[in-house]
C-alpha cells in the first residue's frame, strides 16, 4: 500500500507538467531493462537523475514516470498518465477488479514482444493434487488476488456472490492469501496448498518443488494508452517508433541473386512483408532480390533458397524500420 500511495503522490507532483505527455515505465523488475532498451532504440532521449522517478525527455514534450508495473494500469486507466508499459497480466488483474467502461480503462496499443510468461496454478510436485479443481476449498497464495478470486469462483461454478459488508468475495470456499513476493515458497512453508504466480522458464518453480497444473493467462509486455490522451499525435508518433524497433528485432533483410526462370520459386520462399524487391543484374538472365524475412526462420529460408538455385545469399541486420 505504501508503494501505491507514493505513486499517487508522484502523479500529483506531475500535474505541473501539463505541457508534457506522461509515459509510465516499470521502475524495476523483469520488464524494466527491456523497456528502457526499447525507449533507447526509439530515440527517446532522457537522463534519470539520481534514481528519481521522473525523467524529462529532451527531444519530445514528454516525461517518463517510473512506477511499479502493477500500478501502471491504474494510472493509465484513470487518465492520469497517457501511455504505459506493463504486463498483460497486470492489466488483467486491474480490470478484474475495475472493469473498463467507455471512459475508463486502458487501450492496448501493441504487444512489445518481450517479458513473455505464464500466470499458472502450481502445486507441490510430490503432492497428491493434479488439477486445479482439487484446490477448491483449500488455500492458495498469490500476488494476483483479483484474478485468483475470479478463477476459483469460476471453478466453483458459483453465481456472483452476494456482497457481505462490501466484500463480494466472501462466499468463496477457497482461501486466497495475498503475498507480495517469494510466492513459490508458500507451499514448502506450509502457508498454502497451491499458488498462482508468474512463470517464465519454470526453473524457479522446479527448484521450489512445484509443478504447473493450469495456465490462467499467457502474458507479455504491452504498450497501453489512456482513453483520454493529452496529445494523440505524439502518442501515434511514439507508437510508430516503438513498432519500428520491434519489427527490426523480428526481421532481417535477406538478399540473393538468382536466375530469372527460378525467381517464382524463390519468391514463394521470400515473399517479404508486402513483396520482394527485384532488380536486374548486368549479367543477362539474372536478378537480385531483397526481402524481409522473420529472424527466427532465416536459417531455414537460406537452406530453401539454396535448394532452388539462389546464390550470394546475404542476411543483414535491421537497426530500425517503418513498415505497414
Short mmCIF file of N, CA and C in Angstrom, two decimals, residues 124-219:
data_model
loop_
_atom_site.label_atom_id
_atom_site.label_comp_id
_atom_site.label_asym_id
_atom_site.label_seq_id
_atom_site.Cartn_x
_atom_site.Cartn_y
_atom_site.Cartn_z
N UNK A 124 2.66 -28.66 -5.18
CA UNK A 124 3.85 -29.47 -4.90
C UNK A 124 3.97 -30.66 -5.85
N UNK A 125 5.17 -30.83 -6.38
CA UNK A 125 5.44 -31.92 -7.33
C UNK A 125 5.14 -33.29 -6.70
N UNK A 126 5.46 -33.45 -5.45
CA UNK A 126 5.30 -34.75 -4.79
C UNK A 126 3.98 -34.86 -4.04
N UNK A 127 3.11 -33.89 -4.24
CA UNK A 127 1.82 -33.91 -3.56
C UNK A 127 0.79 -34.74 -4.29
N UNK A 128 -0.43 -34.74 -3.77
CA UNK A 128 -1.50 -35.56 -4.35
C UNK A 128 -2.39 -34.77 -5.31
N UNK A 129 -2.20 -33.44 -5.37
CA UNK A 129 -3.05 -32.61 -6.23
C UNK A 129 -2.54 -32.65 -7.67
N UNK A 130 -3.47 -32.79 -8.62
CA UNK A 130 -3.06 -32.87 -10.02
C UNK A 130 -3.90 -32.01 -10.95
N UNK A 131 -4.96 -31.39 -10.44
CA UNK A 131 -5.75 -30.48 -11.28
C UNK A 131 -6.29 -29.36 -10.39
N UNK A 132 -6.60 -28.20 -10.98
CA UNK A 132 -6.98 -27.03 -10.17
C UNK A 132 -8.27 -27.23 -9.40
N UNK A 133 -9.18 -28.06 -9.89
CA UNK A 133 -10.44 -28.29 -9.18
C UNK A 133 -10.19 -28.86 -7.78
N UNK A 134 -9.07 -29.58 -7.63
CA UNK A 134 -8.76 -30.18 -6.33
C UNK A 134 -8.31 -29.13 -5.30
N UNK A 135 -8.02 -27.92 -5.76
CA UNK A 135 -7.65 -26.84 -4.85
C UNK A 135 -8.86 -26.09 -4.29
N UNK A 136 -10.02 -26.33 -4.86
CA UNK A 136 -11.24 -25.67 -4.37
C UNK A 136 -11.45 -26.04 -2.90
N UNK A 137 -11.63 -25.02 -2.07
CA UNK A 137 -11.81 -25.25 -0.64
C UNK A 137 -10.51 -25.28 0.14
N UNK A 138 -9.38 -25.21 -0.58
CA UNK A 138 -8.08 -25.20 0.08
C UNK A 138 -7.52 -23.78 0.08
N UNK A 139 -6.22 -23.64 0.35
CA UNK A 139 -5.60 -22.33 0.46
C UNK A 139 -4.63 -22.11 -0.69
N UNK A 140 -4.75 -20.95 -1.35
CA UNK A 140 -3.90 -20.59 -2.50
C UNK A 140 -3.23 -19.26 -2.21
N UNK A 141 -1.92 -19.20 -2.39
CA UNK A 141 -1.16 -17.97 -2.19
C UNK A 141 -0.85 -17.33 -3.53
N UNK A 142 -0.91 -16.00 -3.59
CA UNK A 142 -0.69 -15.30 -4.85
C UNK A 142 -0.50 -13.80 -4.60
N UNK A 143 0.07 -13.12 -5.57
CA UNK A 143 0.05 -11.65 -5.56
C UNK A 143 -1.00 -11.14 -6.54
N UNK A 144 -1.66 -12.06 -7.25
CA UNK A 144 -2.73 -11.71 -8.20
C UNK A 144 -4.07 -12.09 -7.56
N UNK A 145 -4.43 -11.34 -6.54
CA UNK A 145 -5.59 -11.69 -5.73
C UNK A 145 -6.89 -11.62 -6.54
N UNK A 146 -7.04 -10.59 -7.36
CA UNK A 146 -8.29 -10.44 -8.11
C UNK A 146 -8.48 -11.56 -9.12
N UNK A 147 -7.42 -11.90 -9.85
CA UNK A 147 -7.52 -12.99 -10.82
C UNK A 147 -7.73 -14.33 -10.12
N UNK A 148 -7.11 -14.50 -8.96
CA UNK A 148 -7.27 -15.75 -8.21
C UNK A 148 -8.72 -15.92 -7.77
N UNK A 149 -9.32 -14.85 -7.24
CA UNK A 149 -10.73 -14.93 -6.82
C UNK A 149 -11.63 -15.27 -8.00
N UNK A 150 -11.39 -14.60 -9.13
CA UNK A 150 -12.23 -14.86 -10.30
C UNK A 150 -12.05 -16.29 -10.79
N UNK A 151 -10.80 -16.75 -10.85
CA UNK A 151 -10.52 -18.09 -11.37
C UNK A 151 -11.17 -19.16 -10.51
N UNK A 152 -10.99 -19.06 -9.19
CA UNK A 152 -11.54 -20.10 -8.32
C UNK A 152 -13.05 -19.95 -8.13
N UNK A 153 -13.56 -18.73 -8.26
CA UNK A 153 -15.02 -18.57 -8.25
C UNK A 153 -15.62 -19.30 -9.45
N UNK A 154 -14.97 -19.14 -10.62
CA UNK A 154 -15.46 -19.83 -11.81
C UNK A 154 -15.37 -21.35 -11.64
N UNK A 155 -14.28 -21.79 -11.02
CA UNK A 155 -14.13 -23.23 -10.80
C UNK A 155 -15.24 -23.76 -9.89
N UNK A 156 -15.64 -22.97 -8.95
CA UNK A 156 -16.69 -23.40 -8.02
C UNK A 156 -18.08 -23.34 -8.65
N UNK A 157 -18.14 -22.84 -9.87
CA UNK A 157 -19.42 -22.75 -10.58
C UNK A 157 -20.47 -22.01 -9.77
N UNK A 158 -19.99 -21.01 -9.03
CA UNK A 158 -20.92 -20.24 -8.20
C UNK A 158 -21.44 -19.04 -8.97
N UNK A 159 -22.63 -18.62 -8.66
CA UNK A 159 -23.12 -17.37 -9.19
C UNK A 159 -22.37 -16.23 -8.52
N UNK A 160 -22.44 -15.04 -9.07
CA UNK A 160 -21.76 -13.88 -8.47
C UNK A 160 -22.20 -13.77 -7.02
N UNK A 161 -21.26 -13.85 -6.07
CA UNK A 161 -21.64 -13.86 -4.66
C UNK A 161 -22.27 -12.56 -4.20
N UNK A 162 -23.16 -12.69 -3.24
CA UNK A 162 -23.80 -11.50 -2.66
C UNK A 162 -22.81 -10.80 -1.76
N UNK A 163 -22.72 -9.48 -1.91
CA UNK A 163 -21.76 -8.72 -1.12
C UNK A 163 -22.08 -8.86 0.37
N UNK A 164 -21.02 -9.08 1.14
CA UNK A 164 -21.14 -9.11 2.59
C UNK A 164 -20.22 -8.03 3.13
N UNK A 165 -20.83 -6.99 3.71
CA UNK A 165 -20.05 -5.85 4.18
C UNK A 165 -19.17 -5.29 3.07
N UNK A 166 -19.70 -5.28 1.87
CA UNK A 166 -18.97 -4.71 0.75
C UNK A 166 -17.96 -5.66 0.14
N UNK A 167 -17.83 -6.89 0.66
CA UNK A 167 -16.85 -7.83 0.15
C UNK A 167 -17.55 -8.87 -0.72
N UNK A 168 -17.40 -8.73 -2.04
CA UNK A 168 -18.09 -9.63 -2.97
C UNK A 168 -17.40 -10.98 -3.06
N UNK A 169 -16.27 -11.17 -2.35
CA UNK A 169 -15.52 -12.41 -2.45
C UNK A 169 -15.76 -13.31 -1.24
N UNK A 170 -16.64 -12.89 -0.32
CA UNK A 170 -16.76 -13.56 0.96
C UNK A 170 -17.25 -15.00 0.86
N UNK A 171 -18.02 -15.34 -0.16
CA UNK A 171 -18.61 -16.67 -0.22
C UNK A 171 -17.70 -17.71 -0.87
N UNK A 172 -16.49 -17.33 -1.24
CA UNK A 172 -15.58 -18.30 -1.83
C UNK A 172 -15.24 -19.41 -0.84
N UNK A 173 -15.25 -20.64 -1.32
CA UNK A 173 -14.81 -21.76 -0.49
C UNK A 173 -13.29 -21.77 -0.39
N UNK A 174 -12.64 -21.32 -1.44
CA UNK A 174 -11.18 -21.31 -1.49
C UNK A 174 -10.64 -20.08 -0.78
N UNK A 175 -9.61 -20.28 0.03
CA UNK A 175 -8.98 -19.17 0.75
C UNK A 175 -7.83 -18.63 -0.08
N UNK A 176 -7.87 -17.34 -0.38
CA UNK A 176 -6.82 -16.69 -1.17
C UNK A 176 -5.97 -15.83 -0.24
N UNK A 177 -4.66 -16.13 -0.21
CA UNK A 177 -3.73 -15.37 0.62
C UNK A 177 -2.91 -14.46 -0.26
N UNK A 178 -2.83 -13.20 0.10
CA UNK A 178 -2.07 -12.21 -0.67
C UNK A 178 -0.63 -12.16 -0.18
N UNK A 179 0.31 -12.54 -1.05
CA UNK A 179 1.73 -12.45 -0.75
C UNK A 179 2.40 -11.52 -1.75
N UNK A 180 3.23 -10.63 -1.27
CA UNK A 180 3.86 -9.65 -2.16
C UNK A 180 5.08 -10.16 -2.88
N UNK A 181 5.70 -11.24 -2.40
CA UNK A 181 6.90 -11.77 -3.03
C UNK A 181 7.19 -13.17 -2.52
N UNK A 182 8.13 -13.84 -3.19
CA UNK A 182 8.52 -15.21 -2.84
C UNK A 182 7.32 -16.13 -2.69
N UNK A 183 6.38 -15.99 -3.60
CA UNK A 183 5.14 -16.79 -3.53
C UNK A 183 5.46 -18.28 -3.65
N UNK A 184 6.53 -18.60 -4.39
CA UNK A 184 6.86 -20.00 -4.64
C UNK A 184 7.24 -20.77 -3.37
N UNK A 185 7.54 -20.05 -2.27
CA UNK A 185 7.91 -20.72 -1.02
C UNK A 185 6.71 -21.07 -0.17
N UNK A 186 5.53 -20.60 -0.55
CA UNK A 186 4.35 -20.72 0.31
C UNK A 186 3.99 -22.17 0.62
N UNK A 187 4.09 -23.05 -0.35
CA UNK A 187 3.73 -24.46 -0.13
C UNK A 187 4.74 -25.14 0.79
N UNK A 188 6.02 -24.91 0.53
CA UNK A 188 7.06 -25.55 1.34
C UNK A 188 7.00 -25.11 2.79
N UNK A 189 6.57 -23.87 3.02
CA UNK A 189 6.50 -23.34 4.37
C UNK A 189 5.17 -23.65 5.05
N UNK A 190 4.30 -24.35 4.35
CA UNK A 190 3.02 -24.74 4.94
C UNK A 190 1.98 -23.65 4.98
N UNK A 191 2.21 -22.57 4.24
CA UNK A 191 1.27 -21.45 4.23
C UNK A 191 0.09 -21.73 3.30
N UNK A 192 0.34 -22.47 2.20
CA UNK A 192 -0.70 -22.69 1.20
C UNK A 192 -0.59 -24.09 0.62
N UNK A 193 -1.70 -24.54 0.02
CA UNK A 193 -1.72 -25.84 -0.67
C UNK A 193 -1.30 -25.71 -2.12
N UNK A 194 -1.43 -24.50 -2.66
CA UNK A 194 -1.04 -24.23 -4.05
C UNK A 194 -0.80 -22.74 -4.21
N UNK A 195 -0.27 -22.37 -5.36
CA UNK A 195 -0.01 -20.95 -5.62
C UNK A 195 -0.50 -20.58 -7.01
N UNK A 196 -0.66 -19.27 -7.23
CA UNK A 196 -0.92 -18.73 -8.56
C UNK A 196 0.13 -17.66 -8.76
N UNK A 197 1.05 -17.89 -9.72
CA UNK A 197 2.17 -16.97 -9.86
C UNK A 197 2.68 -16.98 -11.30
N UNK A 198 3.48 -15.95 -11.62
CA UNK A 198 4.07 -15.84 -12.95
C UNK A 198 5.23 -16.82 -13.10
N UNK A 199 5.30 -17.44 -14.26
CA UNK A 199 6.36 -18.40 -14.56
C UNK A 199 6.97 -18.04 -15.91
N UNK A 200 8.31 -17.90 -15.94
CA UNK A 200 9.00 -17.65 -17.21
C UNK A 200 9.59 -18.97 -17.70
N UNK A 201 10.77 -19.32 -17.25
CA UNK A 201 11.39 -20.58 -17.68
C UNK A 201 10.84 -21.77 -16.90
N UNK A 202 10.36 -21.53 -15.69
CA UNK A 202 9.86 -22.61 -14.84
C UNK A 202 10.92 -23.16 -13.90
N UNK A 203 12.15 -22.69 -14.05
CA UNK A 203 13.25 -23.22 -13.23
C UNK A 203 13.05 -22.92 -11.75
N UNK A 204 12.62 -21.69 -11.43
CA UNK A 204 12.40 -21.32 -10.03
C UNK A 204 11.36 -22.23 -9.39
N UNK A 205 10.30 -22.53 -10.13
CA UNK A 205 9.25 -23.39 -9.59
C UNK A 205 9.75 -24.82 -9.40
N UNK A 206 10.56 -25.31 -10.34
CA UNK A 206 11.10 -26.67 -10.20
C UNK A 206 12.00 -26.77 -8.97
N UNK A 207 12.83 -25.75 -8.77
CA UNK A 207 13.71 -25.73 -7.59
C UNK A 207 12.89 -25.73 -6.31
N UNK A 208 11.74 -25.04 -6.35
CA UNK A 208 10.86 -24.97 -5.18
C UNK A 208 10.01 -26.23 -5.02
N UNK A 209 10.19 -27.19 -5.93
CA UNK A 209 9.44 -28.45 -5.83
C UNK A 209 8.01 -28.36 -6.29
N UNK A 210 7.73 -27.42 -7.24
CA UNK A 210 6.36 -27.21 -7.72
C UNK A 210 6.19 -27.66 -9.16
N UNK A 211 4.94 -27.93 -9.54
CA UNK A 211 4.61 -28.30 -10.91
C UNK A 211 3.37 -27.54 -11.34
N UNK A 212 3.26 -27.19 -12.64
CA UNK A 212 2.07 -26.48 -13.12
C UNK A 212 0.91 -27.44 -13.34
N UNK A 213 -0.30 -26.98 -13.00
CA UNK A 213 -1.48 -27.79 -13.28
C UNK A 213 -2.52 -27.01 -14.08
N UNK A 214 -2.29 -25.70 -14.27
CA UNK A 214 -3.21 -24.90 -15.10
C UNK A 214 -2.56 -23.57 -15.43
N UNK A 215 -2.87 -23.05 -16.61
CA UNK A 215 -2.42 -21.72 -17.02
C UNK A 215 -3.63 -20.80 -17.07
N UNK A 216 -3.56 -19.70 -16.33
CA UNK A 216 -4.67 -18.75 -16.27
C UNK A 216 -4.55 -17.70 -17.36
N UNK A 217 -3.32 -17.20 -17.59
CA UNK A 217 -3.08 -16.17 -18.61
C UNK A 217 -1.71 -16.38 -19.24
N UNK A 218 -1.64 -16.24 -20.55
CA UNK A 218 -0.36 -16.10 -21.25
C UNK A 218 -0.08 -14.61 -21.34
N UNK A 219 1.02 -14.19 -20.75
CA UNK A 219 1.27 -12.75 -20.65
C UNK A 219 2.50 -12.34 -21.44
#
